Coordinates of C-alpha atoms in Angstrom, one line a residue:
Chain A
X925 CA -18.1 31.1 -12.4
X926 CA -15.0 32.1 -13.4
X927 CA -15.3 32.5 -17.2
X928 CA -12.7 33.9 -19.6
X929 CA -12.2 37.8 -18.9
X930 CA -10.6 40.4 -20.7
X931 CA -8.9 37.6 -22.8
X932 CA -7.0 36.7 -20.0
X933 CA -5.9 32.8 -19.5
X934 CA -7.9 30.9 -17.1
X935 CA -5.6 28.7 -15.2
X936 CA -7.3 25.9 -13.4
X937 CA -6.3 22.6 -11.4
X938 CA -6.4 19.6 -13.6
X939 CA -6.1 16.0 -12.7
X940 CA -4.5 13.7 -15.4
X941 CA -4.8 10.2 -13.8
X942 CA -2.4 7.5 -14.9
X943 CA -4.1 6.2 -18.3
X944 CA -3.7 9.7 -19.6
X945 CA 0.0 9.0 -18.8
X946 CA 0.1 5.7 -20.5
X947 CA -2.2 4.4 -22.8
X948 CA -4.1 7.3 -23.6
X949 CA -1.6 9.8 -24.3
X950 CA -3.4 11.2 -26.9
X951 CA -6.3 12.2 -25.0
X952 CA -4.0 14.4 -22.8
X953 CA -1.9 15.8 -25.6
X954 CA -5.0 16.9 -27.7
X955 CA -7.0 18.1 -24.5
X956 CA -4.1 20.2 -23.6
X957 CA -3.8 21.6 -26.9
X958 CA -7.3 22.6 -27.4
X959 CA -7.6 23.8 -23.8
X960 CA -4.7 26.5 -24.9
X961 CA -6.1 27.3 -27.7
X962 CA -9.4 28.4 -25.7
X963 CA -7.5 30.3 -23.4
X964 CA -7.6 27.6 -20.8
X965 CA -4.2 26.6 -19.0
X966 CA -4.9 22.8 -17.4
X967 CA -2.2 23.0 -14.6
X968 CA -1.1 19.8 -13.8
X969 CA -2.0 19.1 -9.8
X970 CA 1.4 18.5 -8.3
X971 CA 2.3 15.4 -6.8
X972 CA -1.0 13.7 -7.8
X973 CA -1.8 10.1 -7.0
X974 CA -4.3 7.5 -8.0
X975 CA -8.0 8.8 -7.8
X976 CA -8.7 5.9 -6.1
X977 CA -10.2 3.9 -9.5
X978 CA -13.5 2.8 -8.9
X979 CA -15.5 4.2 -5.9
X980 CA -15.9 2.1 -2.9
X981 CA -19.5 1.8 -2.1
X982 CA -18.9 -0.2 1.5
X983 CA -20.0 2.3 4.1
X984 CA -17.1 1.2 6.6
X985 CA -13.9 1.4 4.2
X986 CA -12.8 4.9 4.3
X987 CA -9.4 3.7 3.3
X988 CA -10.6 3.8 -0.2
X989 CA -11.3 7.5 0.0
X990 CA -7.9 8.6 1.1
X991 CA -6.5 8.7 -2.4
X992 CA -9.3 10.9 -3.9
X993 CA -9.2 13.2 -0.8
X994 CA -5.6 13.5 -1.1
X995 CA -5.6 14.9 -4.3
X996 CA -8.4 17.5 -3.3
X997 CA -5.9 18.5 -0.6
X998 CA -3.4 19.4 -3.2
X999 CA -6.2 21.8 -5.0
X1000 CA -6.2 23.4 -1.7
X1001 CA -2.5 23.6 -1.3
X1002 CA -2.1 25.2 -4.9
X1003 CA -4.3 28.2 -3.9
X1004 CA -2.5 28.3 -0.6
X1005 CA 0.8 28.7 -2.1
X1006 CA -0.1 31.0 -5.0
X1007 CA 0.3 28.5 -7.9
X1008 CA -3.5 29.1 -8.5
X1009 CA -5.4 32.1 -7.7
X1010 CA -9.0 31.5 -6.3
X1011 CA -9.5 28.4 -8.4
X1012 CA -11.0 25.6 -6.4
X1013 CA -12.2 23.6 -9.6
X1014 CA -10.5 20.6 -10.5
X1015 CA -10.7 19.4 -14.2
X1016 CA -10.9 15.8 -14.7
X1017 CA -10.5 14.2 -18.5
X1018 CA -10.9 10.8 -17.7
X1019 CA -14.4 9.9 -17.0
X1020 CA -13.2 7.1 -14.4
X1021 CA -10.9 9.6 -12.5
X1022 CA -13.8 12.3 -12.7
X1023 CA -16.6 9.9 -11.2
X1024 CA -14.2 8.9 -8.4
X1025 CA -13.1 12.2 -7.3
X1026 CA -16.4 13.7 -7.5
X1027 CA -18.1 11.0 -5.6
X1028 CA -15.7 10.9 -2.9
X1029 CA -15.9 14.5 -2.4
X1030 CA -19.7 14.7 -2.4
X1031 CA -19.4 12.1 0.2
X1032 CA -17.1 13.2 2.7
X1033 CA -19.0 16.7 2.1
X1034 CA -22.6 15.2 3.2
X1035 CA -20.6 13.2 6.1
X1036 CA -18.4 15.4 8.0
X1037 CA -17.7 12.6 10.5
X1038 CA -16.2 10.4 7.6
X1039 CA -14.1 13.7 6.7
X1040 CA -12.9 13.9 10.1
X1041 CA -11.8 10.4 10.2
X1042 CA -9.9 10.5 6.9
X1043 CA -8.0 13.9 8.4
X1044 CA -7.2 12.3 11.6
X1045 CA -5.6 9.4 9.5
X1046 CA -3.3 11.8 7.4
X1047 CA -2.0 13.2 10.6
X1048 CA 1.4 15.5 10.3
X1049 CA -0.4 16.4 6.8
X1050 CA -2.9 19.1 5.8
X1051 CA -6.4 18.6 6.4
X1052 CA -9.2 18.6 3.5
X1053 CA -11.3 21.5 4.0
X1054 CA -14.0 20.7 1.4
X1055 CA -13.3 23.9 -0.8
X1056 CA -13.1 21.8 -4.0
X1057 CA -15.7 21.2 -7.0
X1058 CA -14.8 18.5 -9.4
X1059 CA -15.6 19.1 -12.8
X1060 CA -15.5 17.4 -16.4
X1061 CA -13.7 19.1 -19.0
X1062 CA -16.8 18.7 -21.2
X1063 CA -18.6 20.8 -18.2
X1064 CA -15.9 23.4 -18.4
X1065 CA -16.6 23.6 -22.2
X1066 CA -20.3 23.7 -21.8
X1067 CA -19.6 26.5 -19.2
X1068 CA -17.8 28.5 -21.2
X1069 CA -20.3 27.9 -24.0
X1070 CA -20.2 25.7 -27.2
X1071 CA -20.3 29.0 -29.1
X1072 CA -16.9 30.0 -27.8
X1073 CA -16.0 26.5 -29.2
X1074 CA -17.2 27.1 -32.6
X1075 CA -15.3 30.4 -32.8
X1076 CA -12.1 28.5 -32.6
X1077 CA -13.4 26.1 -35.5
X1078 CA -10.8 26.3 -38.5
X1079 CA -11.9 23.6 -40.7
X1080 CA -15.4 22.2 -39.7
X1081 CA -15.9 18.6 -39.8
X1082 CA -18.6 18.6 -42.4
X1083 CA -19.8 15.5 -43.8
X1084 CA -18.4 13.4 -40.7
X1085 CA -21.4 11.4 -39.0
X1086 CA -20.0 10.9 -35.3
X1087 CA -22.1 8.5 -32.7
X1088 CA -21.0 10.2 -29.2
X1089 CA -20.7 7.3 -26.6
X1090 CA -21.3 8.0 -22.9
X1091 CA -20.9 5.2 -21.0
X1092 CA -21.8 5.3 -17.3
X1093 CA -19.1 7.1 -15.2
X1094 CA -19.9 10.8 -16.3
X1095 CA -23.6 10.3 -15.7
X1096 CA -24.4 7.9 -13.1
X1097 CA -25.3 8.0 -10.1
X1098 CA -27.3 11.1 -11.4
X1099 CA -26.7 13.0 -8.0
X1100 CA -23.0 13.6 -9.8
X1101 CA -23.9 13.1 -13.4
X1102 CA -23.1 16.0 -15.9
X1103 CA -25.9 15.6 -18.0
X1104 CA -29.5 13.7 -18.3
X1105 CA -28.5 10.1 -17.2
X1106 CA -31.0 8.4 -19.8
X1107 CA -30.6 10.6 -22.4
X1108 CA -27.1 12.7 -22.3
X1109 CA -26.4 15.4 -25.2
X1110 CA -23.5 17.0 -23.8
X1111 CA -21.0 15.2 -26.1
X1112 CA -23.3 16.0 -29.4
X1113 CA -23.6 19.4 -28.5
X1114 CA -20.1 20.0 -28.2
X1115 CA -19.7 18.0 -31.5
X1116 CA -22.3 19.9 -33.7
X1117 CA -20.1 22.8 -33.0
X1118 CA -17.2 21.2 -34.5
X1119 CA -19.6 20.9 -37.8
X1120 CA -20.1 16.9 -37.3
X1121 CA -23.2 15.7 -38.2
X1122 CA -24.1 13.4 -34.8
X1123 CA -25.8 10.2 -34.8
X1124 CA -27.9 9.4 -32.0
X1125 CA -27.0 6.0 -30.8
X1126 CA -29.9 4.3 -28.8
X1127 CA -27.1 2.5 -27.0
X1128 CA -24.9 5.2 -26.1
X1129 CA -25.3 4.9 -22.0
X1130 CA -25.1 1.1 -22.3
X1131 CA -22.6 -0.6 -20.2
X1132 CA -19.3 -1.1 -22.1
X1133 CA -18.2 -4.0 -19.8
X1134 CA -16.0 -2.2 -17.7
X1135 CA -13.5 -3.9 -16.0
X1136 CA -15.1 -7.5 -16.7
X1137 CA -12.6 -7.0 -20.0
X1138 CA -9.8 -8.4 -17.4
X1139 CA -12.2 -11.5 -16.7
X1140 CA -13.7 -12.3 -19.7
X1141 CA -12.8 -10.5 -22.9
X1142 CA -15.2 -12.1 -25.3
X1143 CA -18.2 -11.7 -23.0
X1144 CA -17.3 -7.6 -23.1
X1145 CA -16.5 -8.1 -27.0
X1146 CA -20.5 -8.9 -27.8
X1147 CA -21.2 -5.8 -25.7
X1148 CA -19.0 -4.0 -28.0
X1149 CA -20.4 -5.7 -31.3
X1150 CA -23.8 -4.3 -29.9
X1151 CA -23.0 -1.0 -29.3
X1152 CA -20.9 -0.2 -32.4
X1153 CA -23.1 -2.3 -34.8
X1154 CA -25.9 -0.2 -33.8
X1155 CA -24.2 3.0 -34.1
X1156 CA -23.5 1.7 -37.9
X1157 CA -26.5 1.2 -38.5
X1158 CA -27.8 4.4 -37.2
X1159 CA -25.3 5.9 -40.1
X1160 CA -22.3 6.3 -37.6
X1161 CA -18.7 6.3 -39.1
X1162 CA -16.9 6.8 -36.0
X1163 CA -17.7 6.9 -32.3
X1164 CA -16.2 9.4 -29.7
X1165 CA -15.9 8.8 -26.0
X1166 CA -14.4 10.2 -22.8
X1167 CA -13.3 7.3 -21.1
X1168 CA -10.2 5.3 -21.2
X1169 CA -12.0 2.2 -20.3
X1170 CA -14.5 2.3 -22.8
X1171 CA -11.8 3.3 -25.2
X1172 CA -10.3 -0.1 -24.5
X1173 CA -13.4 -1.9 -24.7
X1174 CA -15.0 -0.3 -28.0
X1175 CA -11.8 -0.2 -29.8
X1176 CA -9.2 -2.3 -28.0
X1177 CA -11.8 -5.8 -28.0
X1178 CA -12.7 -5.1 -32.0
X1179 CA -10.1 -7.9 -32.4
X1180 CA -12.1 -10.2 -30.3
X1181 CA -15.4 -9.2 -32.0
X1182 CA -14.0 -9.7 -35.3
X1183 CA -13.0 -13.6 -34.0
X1184 CA -16.7 -14.1 -33.0
X1185 CA -18.0 -11.9 -35.9
X1186 CA -16.1 -11.9 -39.3
X1187 CA -18.4 -9.6 -40.9
X1188 CA -17.6 -7.0 -38.3
X1189 CA -15.5 -4.0 -40.3
X1190 CA -13.3 -2.1 -37.7
X1191 CA -14.8 1.4 -36.5
X1192 CA -12.6 4.1 -35.3
X1193 CA -13.2 5.0 -31.5
X1194 CA -12.0 8.7 -30.7
X1195 CA -11.3 10.9 -27.7
X1196 CA -13.9 14.1 -28.3
X1197 CA -10.6 16.3 -27.9
X1198 CA -9.1 14.6 -31.0
X1199 CA -11.7 15.7 -33.1
X1200 CA -11.6 19.0 -31.4
X1201 CA -7.8 19.2 -32.5
X1202 CA -8.7 18.6 -36.1
X1203 CA -11.5 20.9 -36.2
X1204 CA -9.2 23.5 -34.8
X1205 CA -6.7 23.1 -37.2
X1206 CA -3.9 22.5 -34.9
X1207 CA -0.8 20.7 -35.7
X1208 CA -0.8 17.1 -36.3
X1209 CA 1.1 16.1 -33.6
X1210 CA -1.6 16.8 -31.3
X1211 CA -4.1 14.5 -32.9
X1212 CA -2.2 11.4 -31.5
X1213 CA -4.0 9.1 -34.0
X1214 CA -1.3 6.9 -34.1
X1215 CA -2.1 5.8 -30.5
X1216 CA -5.8 4.9 -31.3
X1217 CA -6.4 1.1 -31.5
X1218 CA -8.2 1.7 -35.0
X1219 CA -6.6 4.3 -37.1
X1220 CA -9.0 6.7 -37.9
X1221 CA -6.7 8.3 -40.5
X1222 CA -8.1 6.1 -43.7
X1223 CA -11.7 7.1 -42.7
X1224 CA -10.6 11.0 -42.1
X1225 CA -8.6 11.2 -45.7
X1226 CA -11.6 9.6 -47.7
X1227 CA -13.8 12.5 -46.0
X1228 CA -11.4 15.2 -47.1
X1229 CA -10.6 16.2 -43.5
X1230 CA -7.1 15.1 -43.3
X1231 CA -3.9 15.6 -45.6
Chain B
X1093 CA 45.1 35.3 41.9
X1094 CA 46.5 36.5 38.3
X1095 CA 43.9 36.1 36.0
X1096 CA 44.1 33.0 33.7
X1097 CA 44.8 33.3 30.2
X1098 CA 41.6 31.3 28.2
X1099 CA 43.3 28.3 26.6
X1100 CA 42.0 26.7 23.4
X1101 CA 40.9 23.6 25.7
X1102 CA 39.2 26.1 27.7
X1103 CA 37.0 27.2 24.8
X1104 CA 36.4 23.5 23.5
X1105 CA 35.4 22.1 27.1
X1106 CA 33.0 25.8 26.8
X1107 CA 31.6 24.8 23.7
X1108 CA 30.8 21.3 24.4
X1109 CA 28.9 22.5 27.6
X1110 CA 25.2 22.1 27.5
X1111 CA 24.0 25.5 25.9
X1112 CA 20.0 25.2 26.7
X1113 CA 19.0 28.3 27.6
X1114 CA 17.2 29.2 30.8
X1115 CA 17.9 25.6 31.9
X1116 CA 19.9 24.9 35.1
X1117 CA 22.7 22.4 34.6
X1118 CA 21.0 20.3 37.7
X1119 CA 17.7 20.1 35.4
X1120 CA 19.4 18.5 32.5
X1121 CA 18.9 14.8 32.2
X1122 CA 21.9 12.9 31.8
X1123 CA 20.5 9.2 32.1
X1124 CA 17.2 8.1 30.5
X1125 CA 15.2 5.1 30.8
X1126 CA 14.9 2.8 27.8
X1127 CA 12.9 -0.4 27.2
X1128 CA 15.0 -2.8 24.7
X1129 CA 12.5 -5.7 23.7
X1130 CA 10.6 -4.7 27.0
X1131 CA 13.2 -4.9 29.4
X1132 CA 14.2 -1.4 31.2
X1133 CA 17.8 -0.1 31.1
X1134 CA 19.2 3.3 32.1
X1135 CA 21.5 4.7 29.5
X1136 CA 23.3 8.2 28.9
X1137 CA 21.1 10.3 27.3
X1138 CA 23.4 11.3 24.5
X1139 CA 24.0 8.0 22.9
X1140 CA 22.4 6.9 19.9
X1141 CA 19.8 4.1 20.0
X1142 CA 22.7 1.4 18.7
X1143 CA 25.0 2.7 21.1
X1144 CA 22.5 2.8 23.8
X1145 CA 21.9 -1.0 23.0
X1146 CA 25.6 -1.7 23.4
X1147 CA 25.8 0.2 26.5
X1148 CA 22.9 -2.2 27.9
X1149 CA 25.3 -5.0 26.9
X1150 CA 23.8 -6.0 23.4
X1151 CA 26.6 -7.3 21.0
X1152 CA 25.1 -6.2 17.6
X1153 CA 25.8 -9.0 15.0
X1154 CA 22.9 -8.3 12.5
X1155 CA 21.0 -4.8 12.6
X1156 CA 24.2 -2.8 12.5
X1157 CA 26.5 -2.0 9.6
X1158 CA 28.5 1.3 9.1
X1159 CA 27.2 3.2 11.7
X1160 CA 27.0 6.5 9.7
X1161 CA 23.5 6.4 8.4
X1162 CA 24.3 4.8 4.8
X1163 CA 23.7 1.4 4.8
X1164 CA 20.5 1.1 6.2
X1165 CA 20.9 -2.2 8.2
X1166 CA 19.9 -0.8 11.4
X1167 CA 16.2 -0.5 11.1
X1168 CA 14.5 0.2 14.7
X1169 CA 10.8 0.2 15.5
X1170 CA 9.9 2.2 18.6
X1171 CA 6.9 3.6 20.7
X1172 CA 7.3 6.4 23.4
X1173 CA 6.0 5.9 26.6
X1174 CA 2.2 7.6 26.3
X1175 CA 1.9 7.5 22.9
X1176 CA 0.3 5.2 20.7
X1177 CA 2.2 5.7 17.5
X1178 CA 5.0 3.2 16.3
X1179 CA 7.6 5.3 14.9
X1180 CA 10.9 3.9 12.8
X1181 CA 14.1 5.2 13.0
X1182 CA 18.1 4.0 12.0
X1183 CA 19.5 3.0 15.3
X1184 CA 22.9 5.0 14.5
X1185 CA 21.1 8.0 13.6
X1186 CA 18.6 8.8 16.5
X1187 CA 19.2 9.5 19.7
X1188 CA 17.7 7.8 22.7
X1189 CA 15.1 9.3 24.4
X1190 CA 13.5 8.7 27.5
X1191 CA 10.5 6.2 27.7
X1192 CA 11.4 4.4 24.2
X1193 CA 10.3 0.9 23.7
X1194 CA 12.6 -0.2 21.4
X1195 CA 13.2 -3.4 18.7
X1196 CA 15.6 -3.8 16.2
X1197 CA 14.4 -5.1 12.5
X1198 CA 17.4 -6.8 11.1
X1199 CA 16.1 -8.1 7.9
X1200 CA 12.9 -7.4 5.6
X1201 CA 11.6 -10.4 4.3
X1202 CA 10.2 -8.6 1.1
X1203 CA 9.9 -10.3 -2.2
X1204 CA 12.6 -9.5 -4.7
X1205 CA 11.7 -10.4 -8.0
X1206 CA 14.7 -11.7 -10.3
X1207 CA 15.3 -9.8 -13.9
X1208 CA 17.7 -9.4 -16.3
X1209 CA 18.1 -5.7 -17.1
X1210 CA 19.6 -6.3 -20.6
X1211 CA 16.1 -7.9 -21.6
X1212 CA 13.6 -6.1 -19.9
X1213 CA 11.6 -3.3 -22.2
X1214 CA 11.9 -0.1 -20.9
X1215 CA 8.2 0.7 -21.0
X1216 CA 5.6 2.1 -18.1
X1217 CA 3.7 -1.1 -17.6
X1218 CA 7.4 -3.1 -17.0
X1219 CA 6.8 -1.7 -13.3
X1220 CA 3.7 -3.6 -12.7
X1221 CA 4.6 -6.8 -14.2
X1222 CA 7.5 -7.1 -11.8
X1223 CA 5.6 -5.5 -8.9
X1224 CA 2.2 -6.0 -9.2
X1225 CA 1.7 -5.0 -5.5
X1226 CA 1.9 -1.3 -6.5
X1227 CA -1.6 -1.6 -8.2
X1228 CA -2.9 -2.1 -4.7
X1229 CA -1.4 1.6 -3.4
X1230 CA -4.4 3.4 -1.4
X1231 CA -2.4 6.2 -0.7
X1232 CA -2.3 6.0 2.6
X1233 CA 1.2 7.6 3.1
X1234 CA 2.3 5.3 5.7
X1235 CA 5.5 4.6 4.0
X1236 CA 6.4 8.1 3.5
X1237 CA 6.0 8.7 7.5
X1238 CA 8.2 5.5 8.0
X1239 CA 11.2 6.5 6.0
X1240 CA 14.0 7.6 7.9
X1241 CA 15.3 9.3 5.0
X1242 CA 12.4 11.5 4.8
X1243 CA 11.9 10.5 1.6
X1244 CA 8.2 10.8 -0.7
X1245 CA 7.9 7.2 -0.9
X1246 CA 4.2 7.3 -1.7
X1247 CA 4.7 9.8 -4.4
X1248 CA 7.3 7.6 -6.2
X1249 CA 5.1 4.6 -5.7
X1250 CA 2.3 6.7 -7.3
X1251 CA 5.0 7.7 -10.2
X1252 CA 5.3 3.9 -10.6
X1253 CA 1.8 3.7 -11.5
X1254 CA 2.0 6.2 -14.0
X1255 CA 5.3 4.8 -15.5
X1256 CA 7.4 7.6 -14.7
X1257 CA 10.7 6.2 -14.5
X1258 CA 12.6 9.6 -14.1
X1259 CA 10.4 10.7 -11.3
X1260 CA 10.9 7.4 -9.4
X1261 CA 14.9 7.8 -9.8
X1262 CA 15.0 11.2 -8.6
X1263 CA 12.2 10.8 -5.5
X1264 CA 14.0 7.5 -4.4
X1265 CA 17.8 8.6 -4.8
X1266 CA 18.7 8.7 -1.2
X1267 CA 17.1 5.4 -0.2
X1268 CA 19.5 3.6 2.0
X1269 CA 17.3 0.1 1.4
X1270 CA 16.4 0.0 4.9
X1271 CA 12.9 -1.8 4.4
X1272 CA 11.0 0.0 6.7
X1273 CA 8.5 1.2 4.3
X1274 CA 7.6 -2.4 3.0
X1275 CA 7.3 -3.5 6.6
X1276 CA 4.8 -0.6 7.4
X1277 CA 2.9 -1.0 4.1
X1278 CA -0.9 -2.4 4.6
X1279 CA -0.6 -3.2 0.9
X1280 CA 2.5 -5.1 1.3
X1281 CA 4.5 -3.1 -1.7
X1282 CA 7.9 -3.4 -1.6
X1283 CA 8.9 0.1 -2.3
X1284 CA 12.5 -0.1 -2.3
X1285 CA 13.1 -2.7 -4.3
X1286 CA 10.5 -1.5 -7.0
X1287 CA 12.4 1.7 -6.7
X1288 CA 16.0 0.3 -7.0
X1289 CA 14.6 -1.6 -10.1
X1290 CA 13.4 1.9 -11.8
X1291 CA 16.6 3.5 -10.7
X1292 CA 18.5 0.8 -12.7
X1293 CA 16.0 1.0 -15.6
X1294 CA 16.2 4.5 -15.8
X1295 CA 20.1 4.6 -15.6
X1296 CA 20.4 2.2 -18.4
X1297 CA 17.6 3.3 -20.8
X1298 CA 16.3 6.4 -19.8
X1299 CA 19.6 8.6 -19.3
X1300 CA 22.6 9.6 -21.8
X1301 CA 25.4 7.1 -21.2
X1302 CA 28.5 9.2 -19.9
X1303 CA 31.5 9.3 -22.3
X1304 CA 34.0 9.2 -19.4
X1305 CA 32.3 6.0 -18.1
X1306 CA 32.6 4.4 -21.4
X1307 CA 36.1 5.2 -21.9
X1308 CA 37.1 4.3 -18.5
X1309 CA 35.4 0.9 -19.1
X1310 CA 37.4 0.2 -22.0
X1311 CA 40.3 1.1 -20.3
X1312 CA 39.4 -1.4 -17.7
X1313 CA 38.6 -4.0 -20.6
X1314 CA 42.2 -3.2 -22.2
X1315 CA 44.0 -4.1 -18.9
X1316 CA 45.5 -0.7 -18.3
X1317 CA 44.8 -1.3 -14.6
X1318 CA 45.8 -5.0 -14.0
X1319 CA 49.4 -4.2 -13.1
X1320 CA 48.7 -1.9 -10.2
X1321 CA 45.9 -4.5 -9.2
X1322 CA 48.2 -7.2 -9.2
X1323 CA 50.8 -5.1 -7.3
X1324 CA 48.6 -4.1 -4.4
X1325 CA 47.1 -8.1 -4.4
X1326 CA 50.6 -9.2 -3.8
X1327 CA 51.7 -6.8 -0.8
X1328 CA 52.1 -8.3 2.6
X1329 CA 49.9 -7.4 5.3
X1330 CA 51.9 -4.9 6.8
X1331 CA 53.1 -3.2 3.3
X1332 CA 49.1 -3.2 2.8
X1333 CA 48.5 -1.4 6.0
X1334 CA 51.2 1.3 4.8
X1335 CA 49.6 1.8 1.6
X1336 CA 46.2 2.2 3.0
X1337 CA 47.0 4.4 5.7
X1338 CA 49.0 6.8 3.1
X1339 CA 46.0 6.4 0.8
X1340 CA 43.6 7.7 3.6
X1341 CA 45.7 10.5 4.7
X1342 CA 45.9 11.8 1.0
X1343 CA 42.2 11.4 0.3
X1344 CA 39.2 13.3 1.3
X1345 CA 37.2 10.7 3.3
X1346 CA 33.4 11.4 3.2

């Protein structure tokens, strides 16, 4: 592993994805800032395109894998033209992007005939040579060591009770998951380093409703209600995630939850990187709290964690 | 015989001779065979596709415009004998090649949404609102490969998914609206209309207004040029021709 050596900055290709440029800007802003403080430079992939949103499971529809593979080609290009030195890992923040990129990568690596077909289709362009490894930002932090994260903490988030929520995309299927698919701890391991009191929500890997949210928002609101009520019952004050779709369903759908369950009190949902930015004592502009569906600032002030 | 002095015309003649190194004049092909909608024609090898069609007897009413590669009216789809790839080009900008199967595409029946630029909100998702098909992009890059202007078409469609107006405006700047990208796109995206919409939005909301343009608009509105316009409008045909010729001679035409 290419860890931080001699205080030199680690330069590593990074795939943002469309959501991080639109409705989840707060995820990107906070992540880039905390990475920088940890001497990691996340270098945005040049000319990146859609990750391929939602892995296609059909056996014969290879067209759907063009988008993810094309992004992996860009990583190889970055190495070839010297933009990056010998760094074939590609970091994703959005769980969906991570899932799609990694699964397509694994798929073509296991099936050389499919890779050949895709390369043939992309005639006149560069082939994908299978050198890339797709990793999640959480994985990168774990590789570096959460103790290193702890060293950077300026204001420990003592007394804050957080229930991390994982959903499915970074865990399943287990061949590509970054943690135990049934009982993941990677987020809480990180949050503990920030001084947070982590709450184990038994519903932490339950389905958030995913894209059903487009078809039937009230069905998804029921799932949100279950997940958040359980987190609160366990003592949590806020929930963290690394998936903009989970964010939309868990936080954005609280409006519909309250329509159906008037007794439900709003609960802030944050990206884990926002809490890191807060604990690292970064400037307020890197928190991006103003873009959260449920504003967490009142709670954080009450806890004396924010001015 | 006294040695003849090399005249200017001689050097011009020499310069326009074939200069393919190591190839005998007799081996150079002066005539090629092309197929216009399946019918074979022998045409001079140095013609453009458009000239070749006219040479063959076609009178182009549509699919022909500026003849200078700017207007995007003369979209051509062709295939070369022995190849399977369908290729695209501008008929006025591409030289005929032996064994070309040619057809002109005078019009793209692509959808074009109506919008009032003053009322459209400058926000990322507005692109998806007017052009929802962009979300069907699979990044196959067929559009890029069909672009006669060599634009990175797929890249600007992808930029649209991120709501990056600036990137779309810059990447599509040289678009001539020929419509070949849309004709070839398996996702039925109308790349060029989307790009023009984005360019207009970026121009109106994303960039600083130019002070000189505003000044000139005020001058126009005040009627400062009305007198000159009236003068030109009232000229006779002969006077108008004279003025036009003078104007052409005094200005750089590009």
